[in-house]
Coordinates of C-alpha atoms in Angstrom, one line a residue:
M1 CA 102.8 125.0 112.8
S2 CA 104.3 127.9 113.2
S3 CA 103.7 130.9 115.7
I4 CA 101.4 133.1 114.2
P5 CA 100.8 136.9 115.7
M6 CA 97.2 136.9 116.3
S7 CA 97.1 140.4 115.3
S8 CA 98.0 139.9 111.8
V9 CA 95.7 137.0 111.1
P10 CA 92.2 138.0 110.2
M11 CA 89.5 136.0 112.7
S12 CA 86.7 134.3 110.6
P13 CA 85.3 130.7 110.4
V14 CA 87.8 129.8 107.4
I15 CA 91.1 130.6 109.1
E16 CA 89.9 129.2 112.3
A17 CA 89.2 126.0 110.3
I18 CA 92.3 125.9 108.2
K19 CA 94.3 126.2 111.8
Q20 CA 92.4 123.6 113.3
S21 CA 92.8 121.3 110.4
Y22 CA 96.3 121.9 109.9
Q23 CA 97.2 121.1 113.6
T24 CA 95.0 118.1 113.6
H25 CA 96.0 116.6 109.9
I26 CA 99.0 118.0 108.8
N27 CA 101.3 118.8 111.6
P28 CA 101.9 115.1 112.4
H29 CA 102.5 114.4 108.9
P30 CA 106.0 113.8 108.0
K31 CA 105.9 116.2 105.1
A32 CA 104.3 118.9 106.8
A33 CA 107.4 121.0 107.2
T34 CA 108.3 120.8 103.5
K35 CA 105.6 122.2 101.4
I36 CA 101.8 122.5 100.6
Y37 CA 100.7 122.6 97.4
I38 CA 97.3 124.8 96.8
A39 CA 95.0 123.7 93.7
C40 CA 93.8 127.1 92.9
S41 CA 91.4 127.8 89.7
G42 CA 91.4 131.8 90.5
G43 CA 87.5 131.2 91.8
R44 CA 86.5 132.7 95.0
D45 CA 87.0 129.4 97.2
S46 CA 90.5 128.7 96.1
M47 CA 91.9 132.5 96.6
A48 CA 89.9 132.4 100.0
L49 CA 92.0 129.3 100.7
L50 CA 95.3 130.9 99.2
F51 CA 95.1 133.7 101.0
A52 CA 94.2 132.5 104.3
C53 CA 97.3 130.2 104.0
Q54 CA 99.4 132.9 103.2
Q55 CA 98.1 135.0 106.0
L56 CA 99.0 131.9 108.4
Q57 CA 102.4 131.6 106.8
L58 CA 102.6 127.9 105.6
P59 CA 104.8 126.6 103.4
I60 CA 102.7 126.9 100.2
H61 CA 103.3 126.3 96.2
V62 CA 100.7 127.3 94.2
I63 CA 99.3 124.9 91.3
H64 CA 97.0 126.8 88.1
I65 CA 95.7 124.2 85.8
N66 CA 93.8 126.3 82.7
H67 CA 91.8 123.7 81.2
K68 CA 91.4 126.1 78.0
L69 CA 87.4 125.2 78.2
Q70 CA 85.9 129.0 78.5
K71 CA 86.6 132.2 77.2
I72 CA 87.8 133.6 80.6
S73 CA 89.9 130.8 80.6
D74 CA 93.3 133.0 80.8
D75 CA 91.3 135.6 83.0
W76 CA 91.8 133.1 85.8
Q77 CA 95.5 132.1 84.8
Q78 CA 96.6 135.6 84.7
L79 CA 94.8 136.4 88.2
V80 CA 96.6 133.5 90.1
E81 CA 99.7 134.4 88.4
G82 CA 99.4 137.9 89.3
Y83 CA 98.5 137.4 93.0
C84 CA 101.5 135.0 93.4
H85 CA 103.8 137.5 91.8
K86 CA 102.6 140.6 93.9
H87 CA 103.0 138.5 97.2
H88 CA 106.2 136.5 96.1
I89 CA 104.7 133.1 96.4
D90 CA 106.0 130.3 94.7
Y91 CA 103.7 128.7 91.8
D92 CA 103.6 126.5 88.5
S93 CA 100.8 127.2 85.9
V94 CA 100.3 125.1 83.4
C95 CA 97.8 124.5 80.9
I96 CA 96.0 121.6 78.6
D97 CA 95.7 120.6 75.3
W98 CA 93.1 118.4 74.7
Q99 CA 93.3 117.2 71.3
S100 CA 96.9 115.3 72.7
Q101 CA 96.0 115.0 76.1
Q102 CA 99.4 116.9 77.1
V103 CA 100.1 119.3 79.3
Y104 CA 102.0 122.1 78.6
A105 CA 103.8 125.2 80.9
A106 CA 101.5 128.1 80.9
D107 CA 103.3 130.3 78.6
S108 CA 103.4 128.2 75.6
T109 CA 101.5 128.8 72.5
I110 CA 98.7 126.5 72.0
S111 CA 96.7 127.1 68.5
Q112 CA 92.6 127.2 67.8
E113 CA 93.3 124.1 66.1
Q114 CA 94.9 122.2 69.3
Q115 CA 91.6 123.5 71.0
V116 CA 89.2 121.9 68.9
G117 CA 86.8 119.4 71.0
T118 CA 86.8 121.3 74.0
Q119 CA 82.8 121.3 73.8
Q120 CA 82.8 117.4 74.4
V121 CA 84.9 117.4 77.6
N122 CA 82.9 116.3 80.5
E123 CA 83.7 117.0 84.2
Q124 CA 85.4 113.6 84.7
Q125 CA 87.6 114.1 82.0
A126 CA 88.6 117.5 83.1
R127 CA 89.2 116.0 86.7
T128 CA 91.4 113.2 85.0
A129 CA 93.4 115.8 83.8
R130 CA 93.9 118.1 86.4
Y131 CA 94.9 115.5 88.4
H132 CA 97.6 114.7 85.9
A133 CA 98.8 117.7 86.1
I134 CA 98.9 117.6 89.8
I135 CA 100.8 114.7 89.9
Q136 CA 103.5 116.0 87.4
I137 CA 104.2 119.0 89.3
A138 CA 103.9 117.9 93.2
G139 CA 104.6 114.1 92.7
E140 CA 103.6 111.3 94.6
N141 CA 103.1 111.6 98.3
A142 CA 102.7 115.2 98.0
I143 CA 100.0 117.6 100.2
V144 CA 97.9 119.3 98.1
A145 CA 95.2 121.5 99.5
L146 CA 91.6 122.0 97.8
A147 CA 88.9 124.3 98.5
H148 CA 86.0 122.0 99.0
H149 CA 83.6 123.2 101.8
A150 CA 80.7 122.4 103.2
N151 CA 78.3 123.4 100.4
D152 CA 80.5 121.2 98.0
Q153 CA 80.0 118.2 100.3
V154 CA 76.2 118.5 100.4
E155 CA 76.1 118.7 96.9
T156 CA 78.2 115.6 96.4
L157 CA 75.8 113.8 99.0
L158 CA 73.0 114.8 96.9
M159 CA 74.4 113.7 93.7
N160 CA 75.4 110.2 94.8
L161 CA 71.8 109.8 96.8
C162 CA 70.3 110.6 93.4
Q163 CA 72.4 108.2 91.4
G164 CA 72.2 105.2 94.1
T165 CA 75.3 104.7 96.5
G166 CA 76.6 102.8 99.7
L167 CA 77.6 104.4 102.8
A168 CA 80.9 105.5 101.6
G169 CA 79.4 107.8 99.2
L170 CA 77.1 109.3 101.6
T171 CA 79.8 110.2 104.3
G172 CA 81.2 112.3 101.3
M173 CA 84.8 113.5 100.7
T174 CA 87.4 113.5 103.9
A175 CA 89.1 116.2 105.4
F176 CA 92.6 114.3 105.0
G177 CA 93.6 111.4 103.5
V178 CA 95.4 109.6 100.9
Q179 CA 94.3 109.1 97.4
H180 CA 95.8 107.3 94.3
E181 CA 96.1 109.0 90.9
F182 CA 97.6 107.1 88.1
G183 CA 98.7 104.7 90.5
K184 CA 100.8 107.5 92.4
P185 CA 99.6 108.3 95.8
I186 CA 98.8 112.1 97.0
W187 CA 97.8 113.2 100.0
L188 CA 94.3 115.5 99.7
W189 CA 93.7 118.1 102.3
R190 CA 90.5 119.6 102.3
P191 CA 90.4 122.3 105.2
L192 CA 87.2 124.1 104.5
L193 CA 84.6 121.2 104.6
G194 CA 83.1 122.6 107.7
V195 CA 82.7 126.2 106.1
T196 CA 79.5 127.2 104.3
R197 CA 80.0 128.9 101.0
D198 CA 78.1 132.1 102.6
E199 CA 81.4 132.1 105.3
I200 CA 83.5 131.9 102.6
S201 CA 81.9 134.8 100.6
D202 CA 81.8 136.8 103.5
F203 CA 85.5 136.4 104.2
V204 CA 86.3 137.0 100.6
A205 CA 84.1 140.6 100.8
A206 CA 85.9 141.5 104.5
Q207 CA 89.5 140.9 103.0
H208 CA 89.0 142.1 99.4
I209 CA 90.5 139.0 98.2
P210 CA 90.1 139.2 94.3
Y211 CA 88.8 136.1 92.1
V212 CA 87.0 135.1 88.9
D213 CA 83.7 133.9 89.3
D214 CA 82.8 130.7 86.9
P215 CA 79.6 131.2 84.5
T216 CA 78.8 127.5 85.1
N217 CA 78.2 128.0 88.7
F218 CA 75.0 130.0 87.6
G219 CA 73.3 127.5 85.3
V220 CA 71.8 124.3 85.3
A221 CA 73.8 122.9 82.8
N222 CA 75.4 120.3 85.0
Q223 CA 74.3 118.2 87.7
R224 CA 75.9 120.1 90.8
A225 CA 74.9 123.2 89.0
F226 CA 71.4 122.3 89.1
L227 CA 71.3 121.0 92.6
R228 CA 73.2 124.2 93.5
N229 CA 71.2 126.7 91.8
Q230 CA 67.5 124.9 92.4
I231 CA 67.1 122.3 94.4
L232 CA 69.4 123.8 97.4
P233 CA 67.9 126.7 97.7
L234 CA 64.0 125.3 97.8
L235 CA 65.1 122.7 100.5
D236 CA 66.7 125.4 102.7
E237 CA 63.9 128.0 102.3
R238 CA 61.1 125.0 103.5
F239 CA 64.2 123.3 106.2
H240 CA 66.1 126.2 107.0
K241 CA 69.8 125.6 107.6
V242 CA 69.9 122.4 105.2
V243 CA 73.5 122.4 104.4
Q244 CA 74.3 122.6 108.3
N245 CA 71.9 119.8 108.7
I246 CA 72.9 117.4 105.9
T247 CA 76.9 118.1 107.1
R248 CA 76.0 117.1 110.8
T249 CA 74.1 114.0 109.4
Q250 CA 77.2 113.3 107.2
Q251 CA 79.2 113.5 110.4
N252 CA 77.0 110.9 112.2
L253 CA 77.3 108.6 108.8
T254 CA 81.3 108.9 108.7
E255 CA 81.4 107.8 112.4
A256 CA 79.0 105.0 111.3
H257 CA 81.2 104.3 108.4
H258 CA 84.4 103.7 110.9
I259 CA 82.1 101.2 112.7
V260 CA 81.2 99.3 109.8
D261 CA 85.2 99.6 108.4
D262 CA 86.4 98.2 111.9
Q263 CA 84.1 95.3 111.4
Y264 CA 85.6 94.6 108.5
Q265 CA 88.8 94.2 109.2
Q266 CA 87.8 92.0 112.3
D267 CA 85.8 89.7 109.7
L268 CA 88.4 89.6 107.2
A269 CA 90.9 88.8 110.3
L270 CA 88.7 85.9 110.4
C271 CA 88.1 84.6 107.0
Q272 CA 91.7 85.2 105.2
R273 CA 93.7 83.0 104.2
S274 CA 97.4 82.8 103.8
N275 CA 98.5 83.0 100.0
G276 CA 102.6 83.8 100.6
W277 CA 103.6 82.9 96.9
T278 CA 102.0 85.7 95.4
S279 CA 100.2 89.0 96.4
H280 CA 98.6 88.9 93.5
Q281 CA 96.0 86.6 94.4
Q282 CA 93.8 86.9 97.9
C283 CA 91.8 84.2 99.4
L284 CA 89.2 83.6 102.0
H285 CA 87.9 80.8 103.9
I286 CA 84.3 79.7 102.5
P287 CA 83.0 77.8 106.0
N288 CA 84.3 81.2 108.1
L289 CA 82.7 83.3 105.4
K290 CA 79.4 81.5 105.6
S291 CA 79.5 81.7 109.4
L292 CA 78.9 85.5 109.5
S293 CA 75.5 87.3 108.9
Q294 CA 74.2 88.0 105.4
A295 CA 74.8 91.9 106.1
R296 CA 78.5 91.2 107.2
R297 CA 79.7 88.8 104.2
F298 CA 78.0 91.3 102.1
N299 CA 80.2 93.8 103.7
L300 CA 83.3 91.8 103.4
L301 CA 83.0 90.5 100.0
H302 CA 82.0 94.3 98.8
H303 CA 85.1 95.4 100.2
W304 CA 87.6 92.6 99.5
V305 CA 86.6 92.4 95.9
K306 CA 86.9 96.3 95.6
G307 CA 90.8 96.3 96.9
S308 CA 92.3 99.2 95.1
Q309 CA 90.5 99.5 92.4
K310 CA 89.1 103.0 92.3
F311 CA 85.3 102.4 92.1
A312 CA 83.2 99.7 94.1
P313 CA 81.7 96.6 92.7
T314 CA 77.9 96.4 91.8
R315 CA 75.7 94.6 94.0
Q316 CA 74.8 92.2 91.1
L317 CA 78.3 91.0 91.3
I318 CA 78.3 90.3 95.1
V319 CA 74.8 88.4 94.6
Q320 CA 76.7 86.5 92.3
I321 CA 79.5 85.7 94.7
E322 CA 76.8 84.7 96.8
Q323 CA 75.4 82.1 94.8
L324 CA 79.0 80.6 93.9
L325 CA 79.3 80.2 97.8
Q326 CA 75.9 78.4 98.1
S327 CA 77.0 75.8 95.2
A328 CA 77.6 72.2 96.5
Q329 CA 80.2 71.6 94.1
T330 CA 83.1 71.5 95.9
D331 CA 85.5 71.8 93.0
Q332 CA 83.0 74.4 91.1
Q333 CA 85.1 76.0 88.1
A334 CA 82.8 79.1 87.9
I335 CA 84.9 82.5 86.8
L336 CA 83.4 85.7 87.7
Q337 CA 84.9 88.9 85.9
W338 CA 84.8 92.8 87.0
Q339 CA 87.4 95.2 85.9
G340 CA 89.7 93.0 85.0
I341 CA 89.6 90.5 88.2
E342 CA 88.4 87.5 88.4
I343 CA 86.9 85.5 91.4
R344 CA 87.3 81.7 91.6
K345 CA 86.3 79.0 93.9
Y346 CA 88.2 75.7 94.6
R347 CA 87.2 73.6 97.6
D348 CA 86.5 75.3 100.6
T349 CA 88.2 78.8 99.3
L350 CA 87.4 81.9 97.5
Y351 CA 90.0 83.6 95.2
R352 CA 90.4 86.8 93.9
L353 CA 92.9 87.4 91.4
D354 CA 94.2 91.1 90.2
A355 CA 94.2 92.1 86.8
D356 CA 98.3 91.1 86.2
Y357 CA 97.4 87.5 87.4
V358 CA 94.6 87.5 85.4
K359 CA 96.7 88.2 82.6
A360 CA 99.4 86.0 83.4
I361 CA 97.3 82.7 83.8
H362 CA 96.1 83.4 80.1
G363 CA 99.9 84.0 78.7
K364 CA 99.0 87.6 77.9
S365 CA 101.9 89.5 80.4
D366 CA 105.5 89.1 80.7
N367 CA 105.2 88.3 84.2
K368 CA 107.1 85.5 85.1
V369 CA 107.2 82.6 88.0
L370 CA 111.0 81.5 88.6
A371 CA 112.7 78.8 90.8
N372 CA 114.4 80.3 94.0
L373 CA 117.3 77.9 93.9
T374 CA 119.7 80.3 96.0
A375 CA 118.7 78.4 99.3
D376 CA 120.7 76.0 100.8
V377 CA 120.0 72.4 101.3
G378 CA 119.8 70.8 104.8
L379 CA 122.7 67.9 104.4
S380 CA 123.5 65.3 106.9
E381 CA 126.9 65.3 108.2
E382 CA 127.6 61.6 106.7
L383 CA 127.1 63.3 103.0
S384 CA 129.1 61.3 100.6
V385 CA 132.8 63.0 100.0
G386 CA 132.1 62.6 96.3
L387 CA 129.2 65.0 95.9
S388 CA 129.6 68.6 96.3
L389 CA 127.9 71.3 98.6
E390 CA 127.3 73.5 95.9
L391 CA 125.0 71.8 93.7
A392 CA 124.2 73.1 90.2
L393 CA 120.6 73.3 89.9
A394 CA 118.1 73.8 87.3
S395 CA 114.3 74.1 87.1
R396 CA 111.8 73.1 84.2
A397 CA 108.2 72.8 83.7
V398 CA 106.3 69.6 84.3
L399 CA 106.1 67.7 81.3
P400 CA 102.9 66.0 80.0
N401 CA 101.7 63.2 81.7
E402 CA 104.5 63.2 84.3
S403 CA 104.3 61.7 87.1
F404 CA 106.0 61.6 90.6
Q405 CA 107.1 59.8 93.4
L406 CA 107.6 61.3 97.1
L407 CA 110.5 60.9 99.3
S408 CA 108.0 60.1 101.5
Q409 CA 105.9 57.4 99.8
S410 CA 106.4 54.0 97.7
F411 CA 104.6 54.7 94.7
H412 CA 104.3 57.2 91.9
Q413 CA 101.5 59.8 91.6
S414 CA 100.3 61.7 88.7
F415 CA 100.7 65.5 88.8
K416 CA 97.0 66.3 88.7
K417 CA 96.5 63.8 92.2
L418 CA 99.4 65.9 93.5
C419 CA 98.0 69.0 92.9
Q420 CA 94.9 67.9 94.4
R421 CA 96.0 66.1 97.4
F422 CA 97.8 69.6 98.1
D423 CA 94.8 72.1 97.1
I424 CA 96.3 73.5 94.2
P425 CA 93.8 75.0 91.8
S426 CA 93.9 74.1 88.4
W427 CA 94.9 77.6 87.2
E428 CA 98.3 77.7 89.3
R429 CA 99.3 74.1 88.2
Q430 CA 100.9 75.6 85.0
F431 CA 103.5 77.5 87.4
A432 CA 104.8 73.9 88.9
K433 CA 108.4 73.8 88.6
V434 CA 110.5 70.3 88.8
V435 CA 113.9 71.3 90.4
I436 CA 116.8 69.2 88.7
L437 CA 120.5 69.0 88.5
D438 CA 121.7 71.5 86.0
D439 CA 122.1 69.2 82.4
N440 CA 125.7 69.7 82.3
K441 CA 126.7 69.0 85.9
E442 CA 124.5 65.8 85.2
K443 CA 126.6 64.8 82.2
A444 CA 129.7 65.0 84.2
L445 CA 128.7 63.2 87.3
I446 CA 126.5 61.0 85.2
A447 CA 128.8 58.0 86.8
S448 CA 127.4 58.3 90.4
Q449 CA 124.2 58.1 89.4
I450 CA 123.3 61.9 90.8
P451 CA 119.1 62.2 90.7
K452 CA 118.0 63.9 88.0
R453 CA 114.6 65.3 89.9
F454 CA 115.1 66.6 93.1
A455 CA 111.8 68.5 94.2
L456 CA 108.3 69.5 92.7
L457 CA 107.5 73.2 93.7
L458 CA 103.8 74.0 93.7
P459 CA 102.3 77.4 94.5
N460 CA 102.4 77.4 98.6
I461 CA 104.4 74.5 99.2
S462 CA 107.3 72.7 97.8
V463 CA 108.1 68.9 98.4
W464 CA 111.1 66.7 98.0
L465 CA 110.7 64.0 95.4
A466 CA 112.5 60.3 95.6
D467 CA 115.4 60.8 94.3
A468 CA 116.7 63.5 96.6
S469 CA 117.0 60.7 99.3
E470 CA 120.7 60.3 97.6
L471 CA 121.2 63.7 98.5
N472 CA 121.7 62.4 102.5
L473 CA 119.5 64.9 103.8
A474 CA 119.3 65.8 107.3
T475 CA 116.6 64.2 109.6
Q476 CA 113.0 65.9 108.0
A477 CA 115.0 68.9 106.1
P478 CA 112.2 71.2 104.7
C479 CA 112.6 71.8 101.0
P480 CA 113.8 75.0 101.1
W481 CA 113.5 76.4 97.0
Q482 CA 110.0 77.9 96.3
L483 CA 108.3 79.4 93.4
V484 CA 108.7 83.5 93.4
W485 CA 106.5 85.7 90.8
T486 CA 108.8 88.2 89.1
D487 CA 108.2 90.3 86.0
S488 CA 109.8 91.7 83.0
L489 CA 111.7 94.5 84.7
M490 CA 113.4 92.2 87.2
S491 CA 116.4 90.2 86.6
D492 CA 115.4 86.8 85.7
A493 CA 118.4 85.4 88.2
P494 CA 116.4 82.9 90.7

């Protein structure tokens, strides 16, 4: 952080909290010296954050989102823009057209017709539109400062508690962390989580910071306002310093959450099976999973199923997975579905198929599985002179009722039997490829009896076929070719 003359900075819990949080979270961050975007609504809390960051001479850039949901929305916009103009602070101000779900520059003209239906916009829709606008302005991996404070944190805990939640929901918001919005990562910085609303109000009054009150903060129309204006005052009157007490409890729960996360990582390392052929499918070893206590197994499954999804799976889904694990049938084909993903079991492995993989196995996506035929073949030095080292290779799908003879055996086996031998579950078998000599090259060398089928490529394993014996392979040369997962945006070349 830049050196700040202490006499020029007003001392207060707000300033101290931002300074400490900046040193702890932002200074070590690679983008710390570039720019911090401040999401500023024009309300008391965000204006206090803006003023304090300005006083601390941080590299700030203000973003104001005019939601066009209230008559005073334009007043907030004018206040923020005026403050930034006066103090020479860079800013972007945009407004939302709810009819087209588009974001416009704040000086654009939006007609009354374009604002029709805003009465039906709920809190979640407003949040989604707000973050969409922030991403458009700041870009991915930007640092965005938010003015959430201790009272907001307590309200969030109470809301989650009343609606039902897990340990993560009781710990509330984090002071600094990455969050994915619309598939793009942004870093959210909340330096005021340890500061109460009253402390912010005192700071704003002492520094004469301008702001506009949000009238929805004073009613009981939404759940947060109800808790703020009806419930918390009663709790504080009865128990005294209830915000500070709950904040301390949240800190304890956060530490407990870290311990649970550490245990999850250890259990995941114990149970996770390698599935190198595609990142779209994750695997757990069922015997190791069953060796865990029920509580640890439940925690592992909860995190593992959630993956990168925004919301956690229901308890009912985890119970269904538990029942699937206990099934005595090793080839159980039951499929559990949740938010586009699928949970499947094959023999002693539990599979999590992400949404892209699910679409691919049902033929509903452009994702493709190709054979990587660029790897060199391990040939012996006694390779016949008539065979070129530059083999013209191609690949094709497995034919109906096709059988294969492996290089190491003297008999043929059906494709199904080979898949069972190598633990390839039924839904992966459609991706198998047979490596053959290119048709044109085969016609030219038909007299030399070049084999038609060199190898069978399966997910996670590739095996030589009997015809490959004519390649004069080096002793125990592994098959170098493998299946690769690609999509329609990538080159089709292997």
